[in-house]
Amino acid sequence: MVELVTAHPSGGYILEELHPGMTAEKVIPVTEERIRLFAEASDDFNPVHLDEAFAAKTAYRGRIAHGLLSASFGSAVVGTILPGAGAIYLSQTLGFHLPVRIGDDVLVRISVVAVDQESARVELNCEGFVDGKLIMDGVAKVRVPRRRRPAKD
């Protein structure tokens, strides 16, 4: 059963609050600026992402966003909503199914699949959609805090 959740009031869920079925979503627009900034951050200046004249001659018939830019949107959900603050990525599998373009809105959906209380690890199903079509998917494993840090006075 899917249970749509929002960010925890503390900023993050602790291990004991997580269970399979918990799901969080976020919509992130793909803009010219995001693609440019990602190229700068990653040092990936492939012209299929940045040069319309070049990209028009490819199989994509125009510019596409970096696959890892779209994949990084999952990190926005994992780090700020589910599990949220304190979650640390350990691994991520990825499959890319359709290109993402400037002007697309990517709906990222992260769902808890399994919780391992002993190792403080959580397995998450990660999906991205544009106009209802699956553009990417994968499985993340993250470490989650067992308790919250006390508030600072």
PDB file of C-alpha atoms in Angstrom:
ATOM      1  CA  MET A   1       0.000   0.000   0.000  1.00  0.00           C
ATOM      2  CA  VAL A   2       1.343   3.440  -0.962  1.00  0.00           C
ATOM      3  CA  GLU A   3       1.377   6.079   1.761  1.00  0.00           C
ATOM      4  CA  LEU A   4       2.240   9.529   0.383  1.00  0.00           C
ATOM      5  CA  VAL A   5       4.274  11.467   2.953  1.00  0.00           C
ATOM      6  CA  THR A   6       5.664  14.971   3.222  1.00  0.00           C
ATOM      7  CA  ALA A   7       8.833  16.168   4.890  1.00  0.00           C
ATOM      8  CA  HIS A   8       9.041  15.338   8.601  1.00  0.00           C
ATOM      9  CA  PRO A   9       8.674  18.418  10.840  1.00  0.00           C
ATOM     10  CA  SER A  10      12.198  17.768  12.198  1.00  0.00           C
ATOM     11  CA  GLY A  11      13.631  17.691   8.674  1.00  0.00           C
ATOM     12  CA  GLY A  12      14.088  13.940   8.484  1.00  0.00           C
ATOM     13  CA  TYR A  13      12.569  10.611   9.413  1.00  0.00           C
ATOM     14  CA  ILE A  14      14.562   8.387  11.737  1.00  0.00           C
ATOM     15  CA  LEU A  15      14.949   4.669  11.093  1.00  0.00           C
ATOM     16  CA  GLU A  16      12.189   3.608  13.480  1.00  0.00           C
ATOM     17  CA  GLU A  17       9.629   5.830  11.704  1.00  0.00           C
ATOM     18  CA  LEU A  18      10.189   4.282   8.263  1.00  0.00           C
ATOM     19  CA  HIS A  19       8.241   1.384   6.771  1.00  0.00           C
ATOM     20  CA  PRO A  20       7.653  -0.112   3.333  1.00  0.00           C
ATOM     21  CA  GLY A  21       5.080   1.768   1.277  1.00  0.00           C
ATOM     22  CA  MET A  22       6.042   5.253   2.450  1.00  0.00           C
ATOM     23  CA  THR A  23       6.343   7.372  -0.708  1.00  0.00           C
ATOM     24  CA  ALA A  24       7.351  10.956  -1.446  1.00  0.00           C
ATOM     25  CA  GLU A  25       7.111  12.950  -4.660  1.00  0.00           C
ATOM     26  CA  LYS A  26       8.556  16.164  -5.985  1.00  0.00           C
ATOM     27  CA  VAL A  27       8.181  17.900  -9.348  1.00  0.00           C
ATOM     28  CA  ILE A  28      11.322  19.594 -10.669  1.00  0.00           C
ATOM     29  CA  PRO A  29      11.345  21.674 -13.872  1.00  0.00           C
ATOM     30  CA  VAL A  30      14.184  21.158 -16.353  1.00  0.00           C
ATOM     31  CA  THR A  31      15.465  24.556 -17.435  1.00  0.00           C
ATOM     32  CA  GLU A  32      18.239  25.912 -19.594  1.00  0.00           C
ATOM     33  CA  GLU A  33      19.904  27.213 -16.434  1.00  0.00           C
ATOM     34  CA  ARG A  34      19.778  23.849 -14.640  1.00  0.00           C
ATOM     35  CA  ILE A  35      21.418  22.142 -17.620  1.00  0.00           C
ATOM     36  CA  ARG A  36      24.110  24.828 -17.841  1.00  0.00           C
ATOM     37  CA  LEU A  37      24.805  24.714 -14.103  1.00  0.00           C
ATOM     38  CA  PHE A  38      24.946  20.903 -14.149  1.00  0.00           C
ATOM     39  CA  ALA A  39      27.418  21.023 -17.038  1.00  0.00           C
ATOM     40  CA  GLU A  40      29.575  23.384 -14.960  1.00  0.00           C
ATOM     41  CA  ALA A  41      29.284  21.264 -11.794  1.00  0.00           C
ATOM     42  CA  SER A  42      29.961  17.945 -13.544  1.00  0.00           C
ATOM     43  CA  ASP A  43      32.384  19.227 -16.205  1.00  0.00           C
ATOM     44  CA  ASP A  44      30.226  17.409 -18.790  1.00  0.00           C
ATOM     45  CA  PHE A  45      29.987  19.739 -21.782  1.00  0.00           C
ATOM     46  CA  ASN A  46      28.731  17.149 -24.269  1.00  0.00           C
ATOM     47  CA  PRO A  47      27.160  19.215 -27.084  1.00  0.00           C
ATOM     48  CA  VAL A  48      24.050  17.006 -27.091  1.00  0.00           C
ATOM     49  CA  HIS A  49      23.165  18.889 -23.894  1.00  0.00           C
ATOM     50  CA  LEU A  50      24.377  22.372 -24.807  1.00  0.00           C
ATOM     51  CA  ASP A  51      24.476  22.908 -28.591  1.00  0.00           C
ATOM     52  CA  GLU A  52      21.136  22.865 -30.428  1.00  0.00           C
ATOM     53  CA  ALA A  53      22.732  22.725 -33.898  1.00  0.00           C
ATOM     54  CA  PHE A  54      24.802  19.675 -32.913  1.00  0.00           C
ATOM     55  CA  ALA A  55      21.951  17.996 -31.002  1.00  0.00           C
ATOM     56  CA  ALA A  56      19.514  18.486 -33.908  1.00  0.00           C
ATOM     57  CA  LYS A  57      21.660  16.108 -35.964  1.00  0.00           C
ATOM     58  CA  THR A  58      21.550  13.312 -33.361  1.00  0.00           C
ATOM     59  CA  ALA A  59      18.980  10.565 -32.876  1.00  0.00           C
ATOM     60  CA  TYR A  60      17.332  12.819 -30.255  1.00  0.00           C
ATOM     61  CA  ARG A  61      16.624  15.594 -32.816  1.00  0.00           C
ATOM     62  CA  GLY A  62      17.431  18.278 -30.269  1.00  0.00           C
ATOM     63  CA  ARG A  63      19.044  18.964 -26.927  1.00  0.00           C
ATOM     64  CA  ILE A  64      18.478  16.631 -24.015  1.00  0.00           C
ATOM     65  CA  ALA A  65      19.259  17.010 -20.334  1.00  0.00           C
ATOM     66  CA  HIS A  66      22.125  15.090 -18.779  1.00  0.00           C
ATOM     67  CA  GLY A  67      20.845  11.730 -17.544  1.00  0.00           C
ATOM     68  CA  LEU A  68      22.575  12.274 -14.240  1.00  0.00           C
ATOM     69  CA  LEU A  69      20.894  15.663 -13.865  1.00  0.00           C
ATOM     70  CA  SER A  70      17.517  13.936 -13.925  1.00  0.00           C
ATOM     71  CA  ALA A  71      18.831  11.215 -11.627  1.00  0.00           C
ATOM     72  CA  SER A  72      20.090  13.840  -9.180  1.00  0.00           C
ATOM     73  CA  PHE A  73      16.504  14.967  -8.640  1.00  0.00           C
ATOM     74  CA  GLY A  74      16.074  11.756  -6.648  1.00  0.00           C
ATOM     75  CA  SER A  75      18.687  13.086  -4.254  1.00  0.00           C
ATOM     76  CA  ALA A  76      16.486  16.135  -3.675  1.00  0.00           C
ATOM     77  CA  VAL A  77      13.724  13.857  -2.382  1.00  0.00           C
ATOM     78  CA  VAL A  78      16.006  11.515  -0.421  1.00  0.00           C
ATOM     79  CA  GLY A  79      17.869  14.390   1.256  1.00  0.00           C
ATOM     80  CA  THR A  80      14.926  16.666   2.029  1.00  0.00           C
ATOM     81  CA  ILE A  81      11.723  14.589   2.237  1.00  0.00           C
ATOM     82  CA  LEU A  82      12.104  10.804   2.484  1.00  0.00           C
ATOM     83  CA  PRO A  83      14.031   9.851   4.532  1.00  0.00           C
ATOM     84  CA  GLY A  84      15.230  13.496   4.674  1.00  0.00           C
ATOM     85  CA  ALA A  85      17.953  15.239   6.643  1.00  0.00           C
ATOM     86  CA  GLY A  86      20.654  12.843   7.816  1.00  0.00           C
ATOM     87  CA  ALA A  87      20.110  10.224   5.101  1.00  0.00           C
ATOM     88  CA  ILE A  88      23.354   9.220   3.401  1.00  0.00           C
ATOM     89  CA  TYR A  89      23.460   7.571  -0.041  1.00  0.00           C
ATOM     90  CA  LEU A  90      25.368   4.292  -0.105  1.00  0.00           C
ATOM     91  CA  SER A  91      24.484   3.069  -3.603  1.00  0.00           C
ATOM     92  CA  GLN A  92      22.156   3.711  -6.533  1.00  0.00           C
ATOM     93  CA  THR A  93      21.257   1.714  -9.628  1.00  0.00           C
ATOM     94  CA  LEU A  94      19.908   3.613 -12.628  1.00  0.00           C
ATOM     95  CA  GLY A  95      18.089   2.850 -15.829  1.00  0.00           C
ATOM     96  CA  PHE A  96      17.336   5.591 -18.347  1.00  0.00           C
ATOM     97  CA  HIS A  97      14.337   4.999 -20.610  1.00  0.00           C
ATOM     98  CA  LEU A  98      13.432   8.275 -22.342  1.00  0.00           C
ATOM     99  CA  PRO A  99      15.206  11.584 -22.921  1.00  0.00           C
ATOM    100  CA  VAL A 100      14.378  14.652 -20.843  1.00  0.00           C
ATOM    101  CA  ARG A 101      14.264  18.073 -22.488  1.00  0.00           C
ATOM    102  CA  ILE A 102      14.254  21.726 -21.533  1.00  0.00           C
ATOM    103  CA  GLY A 103      10.713  22.596 -20.457  1.00  0.00           C
ATOM    104  CA  ASP A 104       9.912  19.135 -19.094  1.00  0.00           C
ATOM    105  CA  ASP A 105       8.720  18.752 -15.515  1.00  0.00           C
ATOM    106  CA  VAL A 106      10.196  15.637 -13.907  1.00  0.00           C
ATOM    107  CA  LEU A 107       8.042  13.994 -11.249  1.00  0.00           C
ATOM    108  CA  VAL A 108      10.364  12.095  -8.927  1.00  0.00           C
ATOM    109  CA  ARG A 109       8.819   9.356  -6.800  1.00  0.00           C
ATOM    110  CA  ILE A 110      10.779   7.688  -3.993  1.00  0.00           C
ATOM    111  CA  SER A 111       9.258   4.731  -2.112  1.00  0.00           C
ATOM    112  CA  VAL A 112      10.522   2.738   0.850  1.00  0.00           C
ATOM    113  CA  VAL A 113      10.893  -0.915  -0.188  1.00  0.00           C
ATOM    114  CA  ALA A 114      12.689  -2.376   2.845  1.00  0.00           C
ATOM    115  CA  VAL A 115      14.010  -1.257   6.222  1.00  0.00           C
ATOM    116  CA  ASP A 116      16.907  -3.078   7.897  1.00  0.00           C
ATOM    117  CA  GLN A 117      16.829  -2.094  11.575  1.00  0.00           C
ATOM    118  CA  GLU A 118      20.078  -3.907  12.366  1.00  0.00           C
ATOM    119  CA  SER A 119      22.250  -2.077   9.800  1.00  0.00           C
ATOM    120  CA  ALA A 120      20.216   1.197   9.780  1.00  0.00           C
ATOM    121  CA  ARG A 121      19.855   0.845   6.009  1.00  0.00           C
ATOM    122  CA  VAL A 122      16.810   1.536   3.874  1.00  0.00           C
ATOM    123  CA  GLU A 123      16.171   0.376   0.316  1.00  0.00           C
ATOM    124  CA  LEU A 124      14.289   2.860  -1.863  1.00  0.00           C
ATOM    125  CA  ASN A 125      12.613   2.468  -5.233  1.00  0.00           C
ATOM    126  CA  CYS A 126      13.394   5.547  -7.334  1.00  0.00           C
ATOM    127  CA  GLU A 127      11.393   6.592 -10.385  1.00  0.00           C
ATOM    128  CA  GLY A 128      11.179   9.648 -12.605  1.00  0.00           C
ATOM    129  CA  PHE A 129       8.302  10.503 -14.927  1.00  0.00           C
ATOM    130  CA  VAL A 130       7.620  13.134 -17.588  1.00  0.00           C
ATOM    131  CA  ASP A 131       3.997  13.447 -18.686  1.00  0.00           C
ATOM    132  CA  GLY A 132       3.227  10.129 -16.999  1.00  0.00           C
ATOM    133  CA  LYS A 133       5.957   8.257 -18.905  1.00  0.00           C
ATOM    134  CA  LEU A 134       8.765   6.512 -17.016  1.00  0.00           C
ATOM    135  CA  ILE A 135      12.028   8.250 -17.926  1.00  0.00           C
ATOM    136  CA  MET A 136      14.300   6.587 -15.352  1.00  0.00           C
ATOM    137  CA  ASP A 137      14.252   4.145 -12.468  1.00  0.00           C
ATOM    138  CA  GLY A 138      16.528   2.441 -10.016  1.00  0.00           C
ATOM    139  CA  VAL A 139      17.097   1.336  -6.451  1.00  0.00           C
ATOM    140  CA  ALA A 140      18.927   3.337  -3.801  1.00  0.00           C
ATOM    141  CA  LYS A 141      20.367   2.142  -0.533  1.00  0.00           C
ATOM    142  CA  VAL A 142      20.746   4.783   2.152  1.00  0.00           C
ATOM    143  CA  ARG A 143      21.869   4.923   5.746  1.00  0.00           C
ATOM    144  CA  VAL A 144      19.365   6.589   8.068  1.00  0.00           C
ATOM    145  CA  PRO A 145      19.891   8.025  11.578  1.00  0.00           C
ATOM    146  CA  ARG A 146      18.485   6.027  14.491  1.00  0.00           C
ATOM    147  CA  ARG A 147      17.734   9.150  16.549  1.00  0.00           C
ATOM    148  CA  ARG A 148      17.442  12.888  16.110  1.00  0.00           C
ATOM    149  CA  ARG A 149      20.086  15.307  17.243  1.00  0.00           C
ATOM    150  CA  PRO A 150      18.954  17.431  20.164  1.00  0.00           C
ATOM    151  CA  ALA A 151      17.918  20.976  19.282  1.00  0.00           C
ATOM    152  CA  LYS A 152      20.608  23.587  19.878  1.00  0.00           C
ATOM    153  CA  ASP A 153      19.730  26.330  22.367  1.00  0.00           C
TER     154      ASP A 153
END
